[in-house]
């Protein structure tokens, strides 16, 4: 199937793409949004997620194996042909996300792309969204928790990231992704196997049991160098914090520049023992 990009660059919200009623919270402006109710970290699980059949899992594994030799563009094209418009992508505007956005602009710019805006992102990250929109015509949607940072901290007696970063990530990111995931069949992420031992076995195509979605990682077998070579070659917009020693960028309270010789993700939750926000872990 030949994929014809929509040159109008009109940004479609998930409800428009999926022919559903507008969902609360989509595309809202700061501060806070309406949407699913705020849940405590140890409270009831968000809406039940789909469980695939063994046959479906086998089929995904076959596709993943076959796509090991494919380029990221071929993987994205496969994902679009198979899942669009029920395909989405989450990006924190890391270098990998920016590269995938540059590819999506050529392949299918109507894929719904969103950013989990915790309220704690760097200003440079937020501004990158505008630079991406200018360059590619893709307006990444901000998806936010129900409570603004001010409300959240007031309710919890201060910043939760200082006392319980797992709960903060759950309530500011994971719950939001659960809400967004409803109505989609598959999501793409920019994770690479060489980012950390934890990600070393990430498949190109797999089942994300946490969110009940097919998960596609077009850059899983790319290296950091390949990503940056593409950024330089195509002059793809990227976060200027990378030029100031930040190799992996999340929320400002939980991110620091890395030192020479440190792991790429050493600046995330430094000194806490925490290594992932939970989006890319199986449980
Ligand atoms: Fe909270 Fe830090 Fe997680 Fe951001 S990265 S959601 S500030 S704990």
mmCIF file of C-alpha atoms and ligand atoms in Angstrom:
data_model
loop_
_atom_site.group_PDB
_atom_site.id
_atom_site.type_symbol
_atom_site.label_atom_id
_atom_site.label_comp_id
_atom_site.label_asym_id
_atom_site.label_seq_id
_atom_site.Cartn_x
_atom_site.Cartn_y
_atom_site.Cartn_z
ATOM 1 C CA UNK A 1 0.000 0.000 0.000
ATOM 2 C CA UNK A 2 1.336 3.428 -0.885
ATOM 3 C CA UNK A 3 0.998 5.926 1.915
ATOM 4 C CA UNK A 4 0.181 9.429 0.776
ATOM 5 C CA UNK A 5 1.054 12.049 3.367
ATOM 6 C CA UNK A 6 -1.595 14.634 4.065
ATOM 7 C CA UNK A 7 -0.035 17.849 2.893
ATOM 8 C CA UNK A 8 -2.637 19.946 4.690
ATOM 9 C CA UNK A 9 -0.758 19.201 7.940
ATOM 10 C CA UNK A 10 -4.035 19.535 9.802
ATOM 11 C CA UNK A 11 -3.642 18.170 13.276
ATOM 12 C CA UNK A 12 -6.270 15.629 14.101
ATOM 13 C CA UNK A 13 -7.162 14.832 17.668
ATOM 14 C CA UNK A 14 -7.712 11.204 18.608
ATOM 15 C CA UNK A 15 -11.453 11.663 18.739
ATOM 16 C CA UNK A 16 -11.420 13.000 15.170
ATOM 17 C CA UNK A 17 -9.181 10.215 13.943
ATOM 18 C CA UNK A 18 -11.216 7.537 15.591
ATOM 19 C CA UNK A 19 -14.621 9.004 14.861
ATOM 20 C CA UNK A 20 -15.468 9.204 18.538
ATOM 21 C CA UNK A 21 -16.805 11.968 20.717
ATOM 22 C CA UNK A 22 -14.158 14.390 21.964
ATOM 23 C CA UNK A 23 -12.536 12.911 25.023
ATOM 24 C CA UNK A 24 -12.110 15.147 28.035
ATOM 25 C CA UNK A 25 -8.704 16.622 28.491
ATOM 26 C CA UNK A 26 -7.464 16.262 24.944
ATOM 27 C CA UNK A 27 -5.720 19.374 23.807
ATOM 28 C CA UNK A 28 -6.408 21.321 26.981
ATOM 29 C CA UNK A 29 -4.319 24.287 27.984
ATOM 30 C CA UNK A 30 -2.338 24.835 31.161
ATOM 31 C CA UNK A 31 -2.955 24.557 33.984
ATOM 32 C CA UNK A 32 -4.472 21.120 34.372
ATOM 33 C CA UNK A 33 -7.096 19.467 32.272
ATOM 34 C CA UNK A 34 -10.330 17.710 32.711
ATOM 35 C CA UNK A 35 -10.274 13.983 32.259
ATOM 36 C CA UNK A 36 -10.221 10.750 34.169
ATOM 37 C CA UNK A 37 -10.312 11.141 37.918
ATOM 38 C CA UNK A 38 -7.116 11.397 39.899
ATOM 39 C CA UNK A 39 -6.280 8.060 41.516
ATOM 40 C CA UNK A 40 -3.882 7.242 44.296
ATOM 41 C CA UNK A 41 -0.898 5.129 43.253
ATOM 42 C CA UNK A 42 -2.088 2.182 45.286
ATOM 43 C CA UNK A 43 -5.717 2.629 44.333
ATOM 44 C CA UNK A 44 -7.742 0.766 41.736
ATOM 45 C CA UNK A 45 -6.060 0.060 38.448
ATOM 46 C CA UNK A 46 -7.048 2.285 35.534
ATOM 47 C CA UNK A 47 -9.604 0.828 33.118
ATOM 48 C CA UNK A 48 -8.970 -2.817 32.313
ATOM 49 C CA UNK A 49 -6.614 -3.420 29.438
ATOM 50 C CA UNK A 50 -7.051 -5.793 26.550
ATOM 51 C CA UNK A 51 -5.412 -9.197 26.738
ATOM 52 C CA UNK A 52 -4.197 -10.602 23.407
ATOM 53 C CA UNK A 53 -4.666 -14.177 22.288
ATOM 54 C CA UNK A 54 -1.620 -16.473 22.062
ATOM 55 C CA UNK A 55 -2.049 -16.412 18.279
ATOM 56 C CA UNK A 56 -1.872 -12.631 18.237
ATOM 57 C CA UNK A 57 1.267 -12.656 20.343
ATOM 58 C CA UNK A 58 2.850 -15.178 17.990
ATOM 59 C CA UNK A 59 1.962 -13.054 15.012
ATOM 60 C CA UNK A 60 3.475 -9.942 16.619
ATOM 61 C CA UNK A 61 6.642 -11.866 17.378
ATOM 62 C CA UNK A 62 6.855 -12.960 13.740
ATOM 63 C CA UNK A 63 6.482 -9.371 12.546
ATOM 64 C CA UNK A 64 9.057 -8.213 15.056
ATOM 65 C CA UNK A 65 11.552 -10.795 13.871
ATOM 66 C CA UNK A 66 10.969 -9.927 10.232
ATOM 67 C CA UNK A 67 11.353 -6.196 10.931
ATOM 68 C CA UNK A 68 14.716 -6.653 12.664
ATOM 69 C CA UNK A 69 16.358 -6.059 9.293
ATOM 70 C CA UNK A 70 14.063 -3.169 8.323
ATOM 71 C CA UNK A 71 14.881 0.525 8.464
ATOM 72 C CA UNK A 72 13.006 2.711 10.969
ATOM 73 C CA UNK A 73 11.091 4.224 8.051
ATOM 74 C CA UNK A 74 10.016 0.753 6.917
ATOM 75 C CA UNK A 75 8.950 -0.130 10.452
ATOM 76 C CA UNK A 76 6.915 3.064 10.780
ATOM 77 C CA UNK A 77 5.357 2.474 7.362
ATOM 78 C CA UNK A 78 4.372 -1.036 8.449
ATOM 79 C CA UNK A 79 2.864 0.342 11.655
ATOM 80 C CA UNK A 80 0.896 2.980 9.767
ATOM 81 C CA UNK A 81 -0.419 0.526 7.197
ATOM 82 C CA UNK A 82 -1.488 -1.905 9.882
ATOM 83 C CA UNK A 83 -2.780 0.363 12.660
ATOM 84 C CA UNK A 84 -3.457 3.941 11.525
ATOM 85 C CA UNK A 85 -5.619 5.746 12.631
ATOM 86 C CA UNK A 86 -5.593 3.613 15.777
ATOM 87 C CA UNK A 87 -1.864 4.241 16.064
ATOM 88 C CA UNK A 88 -0.411 6.820 18.409
ATOM 89 C CA UNK A 89 2.977 7.919 19.657
ATOM 90 C CA UNK A 90 4.230 9.366 22.920
ATOM 91 C CA UNK A 91 7.261 11.607 22.874
ATOM 92 C CA UNK A 92 9.224 13.486 25.507
ATOM 93 C CA UNK A 93 10.979 15.313 22.635
ATOM 94 C CA UNK A 94 14.158 13.336 23.101
ATOM 95 C CA UNK A 95 16.462 12.979 20.099
ATOM 96 C CA UNK A 96 14.828 9.666 19.158
ATOM 97 C CA UNK A 97 11.344 11.179 19.279
ATOM 98 C CA UNK A 98 12.431 14.078 17.103
ATOM 99 C CA UNK A 99 13.905 11.659 14.543
ATOM 100 C CA UNK A 100 10.687 9.616 14.464
ATOM 101 C CA UNK A 101 8.660 12.808 14.057
ATOM 102 C CA UNK A 102 10.801 13.742 11.055
ATOM 103 C CA UNK A 103 10.025 10.332 9.565
ATOM 104 C CA UNK A 104 6.329 10.531 10.373
ATOM 105 C CA UNK A 105 6.197 13.886 8.597
ATOM 106 C CA UNK A 106 7.084 12.047 5.397
ATOM 107 C CA UNK A 107 5.135 8.848 6.026
ATOM 108 C CA UNK A 108 1.900 9.837 7.777
ATOM 109 C CA UNK A 109 1.822 13.179 9.623
ATOM 110 C CA UNK A 110 -1.746 12.610 10.830
ATOM 111 C CA UNK A 111 -0.652 10.029 13.401
ATOM 112 C CA UNK A 112 -1.731 11.358 16.781
ATOM 113 C CA UNK A 113 1.406 12.277 18.742
ATOM 114 C CA UNK A 114 1.285 13.449 22.325
ATOM 115 C CA UNK A 115 3.575 14.519 25.128
ATOM 116 C CA UNK A 116 2.951 13.640 28.754
ATOM 117 C CA UNK A 117 3.232 17.108 30.195
ATOM 118 C CA UNK A 118 3.747 16.559 33.882
ATOM 119 C CA UNK A 119 3.976 20.278 34.587
ATOM 120 C CA UNK A 120 7.630 19.776 35.504
ATOM 121 C CA UNK A 121 9.184 19.822 32.032
ATOM 122 C CA UNK A 122 12.018 22.166 31.107
ATOM 123 C CA UNK A 123 11.070 25.308 29.228
ATOM 124 C CA UNK A 124 13.474 24.203 26.479
ATOM 125 C CA UNK A 125 11.440 21.001 26.069
ATOM 126 C CA UNK A 126 8.159 22.879 25.808
ATOM 127 C CA UNK A 127 9.633 25.248 23.230
ATOM 128 C CA UNK A 128 10.865 22.331 21.134
ATOM 129 C CA UNK A 129 7.251 21.427 20.498
ATOM 130 C CA UNK A 130 6.842 24.741 18.648
ATOM 131 C CA UNK A 131 10.029 24.223 16.654
ATOM 132 C CA UNK A 132 8.835 20.759 15.594
ATOM 133 C CA UNK A 133 5.472 22.204 14.569
ATOM 134 C CA UNK A 134 7.151 24.923 12.509
ATOM 135 C CA UNK A 135 9.458 22.480 10.806
ATOM 136 C CA UNK A 136 7.137 19.531 10.185
ATOM 137 C CA UNK A 137 3.608 20.855 10.655
ATOM 138 C CA UNK A 138 3.053 18.253 13.359
ATOM 139 C CA UNK A 139 1.611 19.757 16.517
ATOM 140 C CA UNK A 140 2.333 17.393 19.370
ATOM 141 C CA UNK A 141 -0.576 17.408 21.781
ATOM 142 C CA UNK A 142 0.067 18.059 25.453
ATOM 143 C CA UNK A 143 -1.663 15.508 27.658
ATOM 144 C CA UNK A 144 -1.746 16.519 31.295
ATOM 145 C CA UNK A 145 -2.805 15.137 34.659
ATOM 146 C CA UNK A 146 -6.055 16.359 36.088
ATOM 147 C CA UNK A 147 -4.370 18.417 38.775
ATOM 148 C CA UNK A 148 -2.040 21.304 38.045
ATOM 149 C CA UNK A 149 1.352 21.225 39.755
ATOM 150 C CA UNK A 150 0.124 23.793 42.254
ATOM 151 C CA UNK A 151 -2.976 21.751 43.135
ATOM 152 C CA UNK A 152 -1.006 18.511 43.251
ATOM 153 C CA UNK A 153 1.665 19.851 45.565
ATOM 154 C CA UNK A 154 -0.870 21.575 47.790
ATOM 155 C CA UNK A 155 -2.842 18.349 48.127
ATOM 156 C CA UNK A 156 0.300 16.363 48.961
ATOM 157 C CA UNK A 157 1.951 18.859 51.273
ATOM 158 C CA UNK A 158 4.782 19.587 48.844
ATOM 159 C CA UNK A 159 6.565 18.134 45.824
ATOM 160 C CA UNK A 160 5.932 14.382 45.618
ATOM 161 C CA UNK A 161 9.038 13.912 43.452
ATOM 162 C CA UNK A 162 11.128 14.583 46.574
ATOM 163 C CA UNK A 163 9.470 11.965 48.742
ATOM 164 C CA UNK A 164 7.999 9.377 46.404
ATOM 165 C CA UNK A 165 9.120 9.735 42.770
ATOM 166 C CA UNK A 166 7.461 6.442 41.787
ATOM 167 C CA UNK A 167 4.090 7.774 42.886
ATOM 168 C CA UNK A 168 4.778 11.114 41.204
ATOM 169 C CA UNK A 169 5.618 9.390 37.893
ATOM 170 C CA UNK A 170 2.568 7.187 38.215
ATOM 171 C CA UNK A 171 0.200 10.043 38.856
ATOM 172 C CA UNK A 172 1.772 12.593 36.488
ATOM 173 C CA UNK A 173 2.565 10.195 33.599
ATOM 174 C CA UNK A 174 1.306 6.618 33.776
ATOM 175 C CA UNK A 175 -2.281 7.443 34.645
ATOM 176 C CA UNK A 176 -2.370 9.965 31.832
ATOM 177 C CA UNK A 177 -1.070 7.446 29.301
ATOM 178 C CA UNK A 178 -3.697 4.951 30.437
ATOM 179 C CA UNK A 179 -6.326 7.565 29.683
ATOM 180 C CA UNK A 180 -4.884 8.424 26.273
ATOM 181 C CA UNK A 181 -4.361 4.763 25.336
ATOM 182 C CA UNK A 182 -8.064 4.071 25.342
ATOM 183 C CA UNK A 183 -9.288 3.830 21.788
ATOM 184 C CA UNK A 184 -5.891 3.091 20.273
ATOM 185 C CA UNK A 185 -4.541 -0.292 19.214
ATOM 186 C CA UNK A 186 -0.841 0.499 19.038
ATOM 187 C CA UNK A 187 1.687 3.050 20.214
ATOM 188 C CA UNK A 188 5.187 3.920 19.096
ATOM 189 C CA UNK A 189 8.072 4.826 21.320
ATOM 190 C CA UNK A 190 11.614 6.021 20.705
ATOM 191 C CA UNK A 191 13.403 3.581 22.995
ATOM 192 C CA UNK A 192 16.707 2.061 21.881
ATOM 193 C CA UNK A 193 18.247 -1.177 23.098
ATOM 194 C CA UNK A 194 21.607 0.434 23.788
ATOM 195 C CA UNK A 195 20.149 3.063 26.140
ATOM 196 C CA UNK A 196 20.325 0.811 29.176
ATOM 197 C CA UNK A 197 20.522 -2.868 30.156
ATOM 198 C CA UNK A 198 16.859 -2.598 31.071
ATOM 199 C CA UNK A 199 15.969 -1.822 27.439
ATOM 200 C CA UNK A 200 18.440 -4.261 25.863
ATOM 201 C CA UNK A 201 15.786 -6.810 24.908
ATOM 202 C CA UNK A 202 13.107 -4.434 23.662
ATOM 203 C CA UNK A 203 11.436 -5.971 20.596
ATOM 204 C CA UNK A 204 10.678 -3.990 17.455
ATOM 205 C CA UNK A 205 7.047 -5.052 17.846
ATOM 206 C CA UNK A 206 5.666 -6.429 21.068
ATOM 207 C CA UNK A 207 2.712 -6.448 23.369
ATOM 208 C CA UNK A 208 2.596 -3.794 26.073
ATOM 209 C CA UNK A 209 0.575 -5.524 28.735
ATOM 210 C CA UNK A 210 0.592 -2.502 30.989
ATOM 211 C CA UNK A 211 -1.363 -0.386 28.523
ATOM 212 C CA UNK A 212 -3.029 -3.143 26.473
ATOM 213 C CA UNK A 213 -1.488 -1.926 23.238
ATOM 214 C CA UNK A 214 0.859 -3.188 20.574
ATOM 215 C CA UNK A 215 4.142 -1.360 21.151
ATOM 216 C CA UNK A 216 6.366 -0.505 18.227
ATOM 217 C CA UNK A 217 9.917 0.739 18.705
ATOM 218 C CA UNK A 218 11.237 1.739 15.278
ATOM 219 C CA UNK A 219 14.649 2.749 16.659
ATOM 220 C CA UNK A 220 15.139 -0.268 18.928
ATOM 221 C CA UNK A 221 18.197 -1.464 17.036
ATOM 222 C CA UNK A 222 19.645 1.951 16.281
ATOM 223 C CA UNK A 223 22.579 3.340 18.238
ATOM 224 C CA UNK A 224 22.866 6.740 19.846
ATOM 225 C CA UNK A 225 25.335 7.662 17.107
ATOM 226 C CA UNK A 226 22.897 6.743 14.339
ATOM 227 C CA UNK A 227 20.245 8.948 15.929
ATOM 228 C CA UNK A 228 22.578 11.937 16.226
ATOM 229 C CA UNK A 229 24.017 11.395 12.742
ATOM 230 C CA UNK A 230 20.480 11.637 11.367
ATOM 231 C CA UNK A 231 19.773 14.776 13.428
ATOM 232 C CA UNK A 232 22.911 16.457 12.132
ATOM 233 C CA UNK A 233 22.439 15.283 8.538
ATOM 234 C CA UNK A 234 18.847 16.491 8.313
ATOM 235 C CA UNK A 235 19.201 19.403 10.732
ATOM 236 C CA UNK A 236 16.336 18.006 12.798
ATOM 237 C CA UNK A 237 15.347 20.275 15.719
ATOM 238 C CA UNK A 238 16.504 18.957 19.099
ATOM 239 C CA UNK A 239 16.510 20.040 22.711
ATOM 240 C CA UNK A 240 19.322 22.589 23.301
ATOM 241 C CA UNK A 241 19.877 21.073 26.753
ATOM 242 C CA UNK A 242 21.706 18.241 24.987
ATOM 243 C CA UNK A 243 24.459 20.744 24.208
ATOM 244 C CA UNK A 244 24.766 21.450 27.945
ATOM 245 C CA UNK A 245 25.475 17.907 29.101
ATOM 246 C CA UNK A 246 21.959 16.545 29.447
ATOM 247 C CA UNK A 247 22.005 13.256 27.523
ATOM 248 C CA UNK A 248 18.532 12.114 28.616
ATOM 249 C CA UNK A 249 15.925 14.698 29.525
ATOM 250 C CA UNK A 250 12.843 14.277 31.645
ATOM 251 C CA UNK A 251 11.342 16.554 34.264
ATOM 252 C CA UNK A 252 13.642 19.272 35.594
ATOM 253 C CA UNK A 253 13.537 18.148 39.257
ATOM 254 C CA UNK A 254 14.698 14.647 38.288
ATOM 255 C CA UNK A 255 17.247 15.375 35.576
ATOM 256 C CA UNK A 256 20.854 16.516 35.748
ATOM 257 C CA UNK A 257 23.665 16.689 33.198
ATOM 258 C CA UNK A 258 25.828 13.570 33.033
ATOM 259 C CA UNK A 259 29.529 13.532 33.801
ATOM 260 C CA UNK A 260 32.202 12.244 31.469
ATOM 261 C CA UNK A 261 32.045 8.452 31.277
ATOM 262 C CA UNK A 262 28.633 8.190 32.916
ATOM 263 C CA UNK A 263 25.804 6.150 31.456
ATOM 264 C CA UNK A 264 23.502 7.983 29.050
ATOM 265 C CA UNK A 265 20.617 7.858 31.541
ATOM 266 C CA UNK A 266 22.691 8.441 34.686
ATOM 267 C CA UNK A 267 21.255 11.942 35.022
ATOM 268 C CA UNK A 268 17.701 10.660 35.516
ATOM 269 C CA UNK A 269 16.555 10.311 39.158
ATOM 270 C CA UNK A 270 20.229 10.442 40.062
ATOM 271 C CA UNK A 271 21.023 8.963 43.460
ATOM 272 C CA UNK A 272 17.559 7.520 44.045
ATOM 273 C CA UNK A 273 17.943 4.038 42.546
ATOM 274 C CA UNK A 274 15.030 4.750 40.226
ATOM 275 C CA UNK A 275 15.870 4.151 36.553
ATOM 276 C CA UNK A 276 12.563 4.339 34.646
ATOM 277 C CA UNK A 277 9.371 6.337 34.986
ATOM 278 C CA UNK A 278 7.349 3.192 34.344
ATOM 279 C CA UNK A 279 6.253 3.843 30.764
ATOM 280 C CA UNK A 280 8.695 1.315 29.384
ATOM 281 C CA UNK A 281 8.661 -1.305 32.092
ATOM 282 C CA UNK A 282 6.605 -4.464 31.788
ATOM 283 C CA UNK A 283 4.962 -4.297 35.203
HETATM 284 FE FE1 LIG B 1 7.538 13.530 39.019
HETATM 285 FE FE2 LIG B 1 10.175 13.435 38.560
HETATM 286 FE FE3 LIG B 1 8.544 11.533 37.598
HETATM 287 FE FE4 LIG B 1 8.507 14.011 36.578
HETATM 288 S S1 LIG B 1 10.213 12.523 36.489
HETATM 289 S S2 LIG B 1 6.740 12.785 37.060
HETATM 290 S S3 LIG B 1 8.838 15.268 38.452
HETATM 291 S S4 LIG B 1 9.013 11.977 39.750
#
